Short mmCIF file of N, CA and C in Angstrom, two decimals:
data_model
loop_
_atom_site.label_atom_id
_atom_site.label_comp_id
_atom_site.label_asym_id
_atom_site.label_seq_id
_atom_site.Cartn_x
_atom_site.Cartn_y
_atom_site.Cartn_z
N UNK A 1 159.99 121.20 55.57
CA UNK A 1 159.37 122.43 56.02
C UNK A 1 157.87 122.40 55.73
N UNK A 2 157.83 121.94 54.47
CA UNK A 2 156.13 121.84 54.02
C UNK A 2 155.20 120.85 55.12
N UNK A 3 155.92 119.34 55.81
CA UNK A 3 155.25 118.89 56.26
C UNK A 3 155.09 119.44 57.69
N UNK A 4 156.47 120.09 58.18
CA UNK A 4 156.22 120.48 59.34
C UNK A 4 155.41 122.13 59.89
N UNK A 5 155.08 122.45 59.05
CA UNK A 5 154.64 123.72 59.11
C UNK A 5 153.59 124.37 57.98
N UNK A 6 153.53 124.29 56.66
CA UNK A 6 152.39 124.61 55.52
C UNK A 6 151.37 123.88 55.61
N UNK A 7 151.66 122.44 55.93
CA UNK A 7 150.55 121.62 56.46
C UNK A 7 149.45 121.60 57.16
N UNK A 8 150.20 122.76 58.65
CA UNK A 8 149.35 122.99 59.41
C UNK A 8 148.43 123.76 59.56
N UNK A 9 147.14 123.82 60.76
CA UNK A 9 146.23 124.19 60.77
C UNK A 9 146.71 125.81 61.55
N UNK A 10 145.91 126.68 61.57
CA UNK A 10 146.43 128.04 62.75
C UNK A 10 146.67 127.30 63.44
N UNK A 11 145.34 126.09 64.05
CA UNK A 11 145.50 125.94 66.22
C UNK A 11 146.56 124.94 65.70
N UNK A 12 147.35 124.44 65.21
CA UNK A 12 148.10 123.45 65.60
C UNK A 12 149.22 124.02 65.23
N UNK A 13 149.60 125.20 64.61
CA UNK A 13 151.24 125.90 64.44
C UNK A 13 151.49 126.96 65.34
N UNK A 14 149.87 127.00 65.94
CA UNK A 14 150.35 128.28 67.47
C UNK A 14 150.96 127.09 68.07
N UNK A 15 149.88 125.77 68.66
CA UNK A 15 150.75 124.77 69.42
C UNK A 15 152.03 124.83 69.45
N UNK A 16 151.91 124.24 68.25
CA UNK A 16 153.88 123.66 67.91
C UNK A 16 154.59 124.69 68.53
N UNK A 17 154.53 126.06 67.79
CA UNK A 17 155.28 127.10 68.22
C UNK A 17 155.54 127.30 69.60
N UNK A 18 154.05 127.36 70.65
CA UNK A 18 154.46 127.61 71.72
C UNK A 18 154.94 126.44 72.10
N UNK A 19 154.92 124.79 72.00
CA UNK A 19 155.41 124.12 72.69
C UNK A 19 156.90 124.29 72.51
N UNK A 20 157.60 124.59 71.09
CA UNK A 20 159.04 124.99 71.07
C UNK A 20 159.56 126.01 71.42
N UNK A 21 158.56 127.19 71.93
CA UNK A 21 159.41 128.02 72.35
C UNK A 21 159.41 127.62 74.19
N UNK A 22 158.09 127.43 74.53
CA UNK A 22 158.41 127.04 76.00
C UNK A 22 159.32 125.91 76.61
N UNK A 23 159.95 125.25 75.02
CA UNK A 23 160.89 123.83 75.31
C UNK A 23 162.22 125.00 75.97
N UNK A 24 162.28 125.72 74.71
CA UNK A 24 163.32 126.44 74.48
C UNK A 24 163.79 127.64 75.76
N UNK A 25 162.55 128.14 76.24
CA UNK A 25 162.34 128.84 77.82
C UNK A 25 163.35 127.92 78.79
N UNK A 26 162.89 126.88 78.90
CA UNK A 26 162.74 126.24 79.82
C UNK A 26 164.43 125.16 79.49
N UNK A 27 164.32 125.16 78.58
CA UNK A 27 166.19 124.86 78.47
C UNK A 27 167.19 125.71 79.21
N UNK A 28 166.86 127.33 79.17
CA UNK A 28 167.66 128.25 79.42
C UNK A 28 167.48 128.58 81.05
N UNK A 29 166.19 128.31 81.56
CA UNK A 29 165.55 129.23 82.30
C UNK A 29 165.38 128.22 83.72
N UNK A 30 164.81 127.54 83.10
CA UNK A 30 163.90 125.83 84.15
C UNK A 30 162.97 125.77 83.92
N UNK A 31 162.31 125.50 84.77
CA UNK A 31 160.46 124.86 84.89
C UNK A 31 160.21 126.78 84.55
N UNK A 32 158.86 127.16 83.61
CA UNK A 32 158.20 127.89 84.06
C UNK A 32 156.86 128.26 84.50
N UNK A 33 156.33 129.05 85.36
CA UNK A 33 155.44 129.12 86.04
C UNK A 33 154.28 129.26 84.90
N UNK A 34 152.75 129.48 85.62
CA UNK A 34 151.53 129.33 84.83
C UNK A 34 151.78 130.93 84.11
N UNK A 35 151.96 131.94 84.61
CA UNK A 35 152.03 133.10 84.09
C UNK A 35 153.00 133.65 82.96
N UNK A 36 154.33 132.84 83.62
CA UNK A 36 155.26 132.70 82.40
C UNK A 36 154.77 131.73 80.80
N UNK A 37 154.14 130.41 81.69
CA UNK A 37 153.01 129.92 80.25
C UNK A 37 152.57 131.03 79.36
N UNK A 38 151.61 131.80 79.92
CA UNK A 38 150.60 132.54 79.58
C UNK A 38 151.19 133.50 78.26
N UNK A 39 152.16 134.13 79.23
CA UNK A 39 152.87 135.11 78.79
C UNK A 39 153.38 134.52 76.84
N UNK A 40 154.08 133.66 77.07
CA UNK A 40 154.78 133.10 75.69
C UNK A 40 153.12 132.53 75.08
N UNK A 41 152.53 131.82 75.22
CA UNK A 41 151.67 131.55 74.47
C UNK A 41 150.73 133.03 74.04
N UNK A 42 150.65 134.21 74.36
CA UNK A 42 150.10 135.58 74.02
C UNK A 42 151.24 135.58 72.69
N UNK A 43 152.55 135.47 73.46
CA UNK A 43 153.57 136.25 72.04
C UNK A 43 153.18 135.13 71.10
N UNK A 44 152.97 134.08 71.11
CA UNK A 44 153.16 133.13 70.08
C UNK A 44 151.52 133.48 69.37
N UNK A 45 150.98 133.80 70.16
CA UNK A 45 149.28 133.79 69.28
C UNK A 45 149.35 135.50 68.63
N UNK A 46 150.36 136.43 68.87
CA UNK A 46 150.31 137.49 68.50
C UNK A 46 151.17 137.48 67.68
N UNK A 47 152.41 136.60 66.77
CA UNK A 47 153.48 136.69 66.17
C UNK A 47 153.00 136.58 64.85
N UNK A 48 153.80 137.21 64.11
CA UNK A 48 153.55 137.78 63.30
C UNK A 48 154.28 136.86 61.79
N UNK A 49 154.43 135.81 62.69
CA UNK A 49 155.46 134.37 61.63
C UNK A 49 154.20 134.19 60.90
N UNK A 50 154.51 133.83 59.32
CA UNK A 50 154.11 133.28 58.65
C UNK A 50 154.68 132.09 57.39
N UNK A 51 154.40 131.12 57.92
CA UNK A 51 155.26 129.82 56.83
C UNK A 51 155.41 130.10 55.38
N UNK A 52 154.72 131.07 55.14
CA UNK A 52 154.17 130.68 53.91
C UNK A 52 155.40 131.68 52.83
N UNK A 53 155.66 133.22 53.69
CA UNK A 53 156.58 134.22 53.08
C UNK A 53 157.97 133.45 53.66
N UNK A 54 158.10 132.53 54.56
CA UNK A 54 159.19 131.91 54.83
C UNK A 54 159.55 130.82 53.59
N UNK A 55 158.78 130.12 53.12
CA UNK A 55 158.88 128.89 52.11
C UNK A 55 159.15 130.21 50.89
N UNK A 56 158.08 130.92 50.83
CA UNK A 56 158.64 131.70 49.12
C UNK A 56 160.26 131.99 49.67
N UNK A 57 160.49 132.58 50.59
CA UNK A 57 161.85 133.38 50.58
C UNK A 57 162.94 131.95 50.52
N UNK A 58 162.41 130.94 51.31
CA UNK A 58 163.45 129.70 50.98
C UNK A 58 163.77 129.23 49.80
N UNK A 59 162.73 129.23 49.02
CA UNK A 59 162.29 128.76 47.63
C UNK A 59 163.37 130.22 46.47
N UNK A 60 163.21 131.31 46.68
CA UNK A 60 163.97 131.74 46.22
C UNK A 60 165.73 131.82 46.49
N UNK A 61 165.88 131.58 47.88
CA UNK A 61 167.38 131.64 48.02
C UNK A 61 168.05 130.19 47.31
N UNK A 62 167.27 129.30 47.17
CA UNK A 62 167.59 127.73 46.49
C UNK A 62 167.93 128.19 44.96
N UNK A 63 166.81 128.87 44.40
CA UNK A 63 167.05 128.99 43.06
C UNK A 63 168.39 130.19 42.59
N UNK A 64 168.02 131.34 43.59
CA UNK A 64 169.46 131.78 43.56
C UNK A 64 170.85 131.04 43.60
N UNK A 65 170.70 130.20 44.28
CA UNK A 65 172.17 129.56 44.74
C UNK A 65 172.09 128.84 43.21
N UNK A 66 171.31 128.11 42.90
CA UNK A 66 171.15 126.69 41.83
C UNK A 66 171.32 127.55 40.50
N UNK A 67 170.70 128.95 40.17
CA UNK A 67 171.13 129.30 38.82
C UNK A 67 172.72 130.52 39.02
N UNK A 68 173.23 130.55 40.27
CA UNK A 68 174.69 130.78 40.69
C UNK A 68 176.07 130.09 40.35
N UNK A 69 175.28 128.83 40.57
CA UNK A 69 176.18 127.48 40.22
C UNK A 69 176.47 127.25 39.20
N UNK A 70 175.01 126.89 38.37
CA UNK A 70 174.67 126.68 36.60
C UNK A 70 175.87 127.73 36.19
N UNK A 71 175.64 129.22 36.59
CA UNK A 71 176.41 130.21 35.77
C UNK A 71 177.69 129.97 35.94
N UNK A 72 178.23 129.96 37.51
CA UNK A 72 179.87 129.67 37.05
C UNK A 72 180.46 128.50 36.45
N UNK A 73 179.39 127.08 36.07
CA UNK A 73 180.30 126.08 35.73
C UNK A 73 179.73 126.33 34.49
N UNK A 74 179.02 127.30 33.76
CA UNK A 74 178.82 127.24 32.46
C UNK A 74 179.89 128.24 31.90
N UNK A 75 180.31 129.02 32.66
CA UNK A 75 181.46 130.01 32.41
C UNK A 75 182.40 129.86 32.41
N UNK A 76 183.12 128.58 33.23
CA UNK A 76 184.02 128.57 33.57
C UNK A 76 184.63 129.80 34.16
N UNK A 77 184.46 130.08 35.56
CA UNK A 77 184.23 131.02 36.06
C UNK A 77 185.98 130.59 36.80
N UNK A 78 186.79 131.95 37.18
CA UNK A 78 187.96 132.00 38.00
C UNK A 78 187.78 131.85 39.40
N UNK A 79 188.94 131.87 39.82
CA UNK A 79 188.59 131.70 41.88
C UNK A 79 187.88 132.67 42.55
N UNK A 80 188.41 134.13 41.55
CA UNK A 80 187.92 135.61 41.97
C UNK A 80 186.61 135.50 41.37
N UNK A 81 186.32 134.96 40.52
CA UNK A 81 185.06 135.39 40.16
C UNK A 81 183.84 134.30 40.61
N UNK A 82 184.33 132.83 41.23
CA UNK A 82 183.59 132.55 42.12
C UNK A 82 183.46 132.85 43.70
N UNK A 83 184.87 133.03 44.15
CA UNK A 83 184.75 134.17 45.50
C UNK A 83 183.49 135.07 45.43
N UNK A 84 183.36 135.82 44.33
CA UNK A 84 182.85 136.94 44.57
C UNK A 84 181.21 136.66 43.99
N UNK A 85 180.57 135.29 43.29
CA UNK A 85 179.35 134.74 43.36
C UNK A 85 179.03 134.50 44.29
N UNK A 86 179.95 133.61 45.31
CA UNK A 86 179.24 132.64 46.34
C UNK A 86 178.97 134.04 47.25
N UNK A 87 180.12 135.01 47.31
CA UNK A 87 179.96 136.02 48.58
C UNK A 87 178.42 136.89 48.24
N UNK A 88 178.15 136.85 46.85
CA UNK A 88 176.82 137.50 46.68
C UNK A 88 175.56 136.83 47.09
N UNK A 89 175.64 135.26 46.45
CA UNK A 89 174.70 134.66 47.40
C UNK A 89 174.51 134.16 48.64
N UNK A 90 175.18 134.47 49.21
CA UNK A 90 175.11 134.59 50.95
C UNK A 90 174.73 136.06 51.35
N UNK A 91 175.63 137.21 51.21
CA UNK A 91 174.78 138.65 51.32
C UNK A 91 173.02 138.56 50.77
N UNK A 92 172.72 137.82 49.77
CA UNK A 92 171.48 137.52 49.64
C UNK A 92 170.63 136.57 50.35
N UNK A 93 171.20 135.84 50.78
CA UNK A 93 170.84 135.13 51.62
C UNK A 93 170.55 135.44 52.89
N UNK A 94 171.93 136.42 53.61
CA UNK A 94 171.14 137.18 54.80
C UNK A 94 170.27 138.20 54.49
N UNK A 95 170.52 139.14 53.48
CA UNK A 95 169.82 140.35 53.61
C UNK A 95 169.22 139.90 51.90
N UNK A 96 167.86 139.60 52.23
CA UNK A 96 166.91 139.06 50.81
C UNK A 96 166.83 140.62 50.18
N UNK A 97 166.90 140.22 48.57
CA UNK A 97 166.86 141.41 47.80
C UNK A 97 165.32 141.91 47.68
N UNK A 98 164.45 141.18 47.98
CA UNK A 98 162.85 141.30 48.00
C UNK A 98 162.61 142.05 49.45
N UNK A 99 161.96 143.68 49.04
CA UNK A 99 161.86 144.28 50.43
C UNK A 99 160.71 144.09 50.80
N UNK A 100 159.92 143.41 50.52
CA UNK A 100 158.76 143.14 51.40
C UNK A 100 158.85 141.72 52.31
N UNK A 101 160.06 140.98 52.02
CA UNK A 101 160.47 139.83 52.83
C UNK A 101 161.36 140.33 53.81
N UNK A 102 162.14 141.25 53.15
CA UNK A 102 163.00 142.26 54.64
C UNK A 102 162.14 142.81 55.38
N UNK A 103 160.87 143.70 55.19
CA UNK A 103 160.45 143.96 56.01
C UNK A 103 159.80 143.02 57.01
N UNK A 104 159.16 141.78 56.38
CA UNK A 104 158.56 140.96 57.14
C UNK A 104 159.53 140.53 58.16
N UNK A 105 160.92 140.10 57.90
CA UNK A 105 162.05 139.34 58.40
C UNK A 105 162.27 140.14 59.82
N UNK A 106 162.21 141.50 59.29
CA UNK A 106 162.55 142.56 60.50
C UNK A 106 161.53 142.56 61.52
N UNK A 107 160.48 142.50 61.05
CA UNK A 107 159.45 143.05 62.21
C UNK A 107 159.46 141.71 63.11
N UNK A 108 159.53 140.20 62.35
CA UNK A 108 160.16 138.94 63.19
C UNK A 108 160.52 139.23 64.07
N UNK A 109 161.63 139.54 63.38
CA UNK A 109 162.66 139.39 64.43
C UNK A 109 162.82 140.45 65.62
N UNK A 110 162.14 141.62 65.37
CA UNK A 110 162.11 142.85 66.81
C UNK A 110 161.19 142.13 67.54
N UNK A 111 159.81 141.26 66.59
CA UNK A 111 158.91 140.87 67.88
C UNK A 111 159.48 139.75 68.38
N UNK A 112 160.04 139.04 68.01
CA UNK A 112 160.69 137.96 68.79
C UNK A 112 161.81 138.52 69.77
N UNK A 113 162.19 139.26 69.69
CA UNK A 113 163.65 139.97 70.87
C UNK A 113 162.51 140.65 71.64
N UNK A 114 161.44 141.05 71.25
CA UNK A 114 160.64 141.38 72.69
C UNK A 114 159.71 140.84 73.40
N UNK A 115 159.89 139.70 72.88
CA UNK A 115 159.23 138.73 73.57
C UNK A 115 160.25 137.71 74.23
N UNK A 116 161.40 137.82 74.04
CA UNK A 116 162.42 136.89 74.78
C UNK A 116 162.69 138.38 76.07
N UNK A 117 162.76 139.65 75.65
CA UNK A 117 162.61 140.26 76.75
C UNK A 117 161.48 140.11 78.13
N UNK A 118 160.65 140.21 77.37
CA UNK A 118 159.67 139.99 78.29
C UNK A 118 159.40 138.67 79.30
N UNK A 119 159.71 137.79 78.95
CA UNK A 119 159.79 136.40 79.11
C UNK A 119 161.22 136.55 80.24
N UNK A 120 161.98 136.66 79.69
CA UNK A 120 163.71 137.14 80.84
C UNK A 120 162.94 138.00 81.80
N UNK A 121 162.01 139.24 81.77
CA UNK A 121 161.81 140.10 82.91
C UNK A 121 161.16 139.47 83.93
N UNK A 122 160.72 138.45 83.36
CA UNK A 122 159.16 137.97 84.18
C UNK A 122 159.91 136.82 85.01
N UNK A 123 161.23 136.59 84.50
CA UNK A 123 161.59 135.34 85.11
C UNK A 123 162.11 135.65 87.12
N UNK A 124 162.28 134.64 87.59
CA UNK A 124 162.70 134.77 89.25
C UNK A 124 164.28 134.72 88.76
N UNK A 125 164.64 135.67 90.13
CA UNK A 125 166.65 135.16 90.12
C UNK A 125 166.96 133.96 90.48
N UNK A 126 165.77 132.40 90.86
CA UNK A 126 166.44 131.30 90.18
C UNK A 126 166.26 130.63 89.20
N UNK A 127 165.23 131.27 88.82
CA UNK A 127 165.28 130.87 87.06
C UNK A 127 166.89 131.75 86.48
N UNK A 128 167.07 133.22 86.74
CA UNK A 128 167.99 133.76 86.24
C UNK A 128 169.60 132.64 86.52
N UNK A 129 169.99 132.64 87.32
CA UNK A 129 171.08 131.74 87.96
C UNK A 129 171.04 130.45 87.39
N UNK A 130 169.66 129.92 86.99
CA UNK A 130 169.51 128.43 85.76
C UNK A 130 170.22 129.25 85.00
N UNK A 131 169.93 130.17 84.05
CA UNK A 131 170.41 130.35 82.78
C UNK A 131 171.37 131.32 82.78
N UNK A 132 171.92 131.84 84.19
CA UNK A 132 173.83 131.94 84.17
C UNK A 132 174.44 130.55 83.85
N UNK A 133 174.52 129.41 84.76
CA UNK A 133 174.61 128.17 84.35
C UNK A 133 175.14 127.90 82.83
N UNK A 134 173.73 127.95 82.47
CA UNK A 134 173.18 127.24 81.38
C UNK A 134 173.79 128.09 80.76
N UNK A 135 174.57 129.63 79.95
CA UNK A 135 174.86 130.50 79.41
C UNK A 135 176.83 129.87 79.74
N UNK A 136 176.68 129.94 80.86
CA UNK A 136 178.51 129.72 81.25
C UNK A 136 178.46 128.54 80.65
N UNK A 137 177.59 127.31 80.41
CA UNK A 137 178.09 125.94 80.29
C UNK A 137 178.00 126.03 78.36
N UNK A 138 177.27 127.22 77.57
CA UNK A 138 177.52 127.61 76.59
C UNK A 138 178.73 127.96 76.20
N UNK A 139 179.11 128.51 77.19
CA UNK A 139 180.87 129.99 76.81
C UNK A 139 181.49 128.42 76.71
N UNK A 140 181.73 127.72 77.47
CA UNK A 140 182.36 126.81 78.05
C UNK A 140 182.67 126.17 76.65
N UNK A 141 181.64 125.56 75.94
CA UNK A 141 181.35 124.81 74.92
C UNK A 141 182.46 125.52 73.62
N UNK A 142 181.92 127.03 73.23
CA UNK A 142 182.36 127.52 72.48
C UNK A 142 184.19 127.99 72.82
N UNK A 143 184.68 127.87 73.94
CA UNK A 143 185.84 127.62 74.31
C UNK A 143 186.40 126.69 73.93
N UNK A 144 186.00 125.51 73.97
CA UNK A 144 186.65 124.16 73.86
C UNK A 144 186.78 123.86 72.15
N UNK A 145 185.74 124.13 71.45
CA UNK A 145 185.62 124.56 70.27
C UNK A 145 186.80 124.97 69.59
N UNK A 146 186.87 126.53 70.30
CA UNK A 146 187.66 127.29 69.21
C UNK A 146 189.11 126.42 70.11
N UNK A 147 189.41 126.50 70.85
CA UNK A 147 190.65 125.40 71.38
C UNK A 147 191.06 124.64 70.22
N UNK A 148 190.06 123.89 69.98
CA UNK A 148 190.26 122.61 68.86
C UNK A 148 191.14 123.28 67.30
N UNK A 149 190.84 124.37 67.28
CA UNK A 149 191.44 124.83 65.66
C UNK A 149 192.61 124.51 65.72
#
């Protein structure tokens, strides 16, 4: 994470970003146009990601898990009472006990769902019909999947 992202400069983690999200467009969607460019590289120069509250919050869910562990094998901890560690550090894990990383996490993530909106509005109905496709050949996947159990 450090090399791929703390490393970087602003102009070269807007890059990255927009080149992965327009990979990621364009997986779902097809080719997109200069305006659709435009469009994602605005959200990506306006987003509100920062590596840096991402690495602290990673950095803490590690040490959570690592002094989780320490505690139940120093306890000799029961099935119920590691059931009910591991289930805490995962609830921590999705929902961080630090509310200034929830808030950051949240506002992410609304600006990113409105910027995949915006990006879907702007698209043509054959870009849309690519990513019926591309969405059915998903279902498809996760069918065959759960089949397998």
């Amino acid at each position: 994470y450090r090399s791929d992202w703390l490393s970087l400069t602003s102009t070269e983690m807007v890059q990255k970003r927009f080149d992965k999200a327009l990979e990621r467009a364009e997986m779902v969607y097809g080719r997109m146009d200069a305006a659709q460019k435009t469009l994602i590289r605005q959200q990506v120069e306006q987003s509100r990601f920062d590596p840096q509250q991402v690495q602290t919050e990673r950095l803490r869910r590690q040490a959570d898990t690592l002094q989780t562990l320490r505690q139940l094998q120093r306890d000799s901890a029961t099935a119920a009472d590691t059931r009910s560690a591991v289930r805490g550090v995962l609830e921590r894990s999705m929902r961080s006990p630090q509310p200034a990383y929830r808030a950051y996490a949240e506002a992410v993530a609304r600006q990113d769902c409105e910027g995949v909106a915006a990006v879907h509005n702007s698209t043509t109905p054959k870009q849309r019909d690519v990513a019926l496709r591309w969405l059915a050949g998903y279902v498809q996947s996760l069918r065959e999947l759960a089949a397998q159990r």
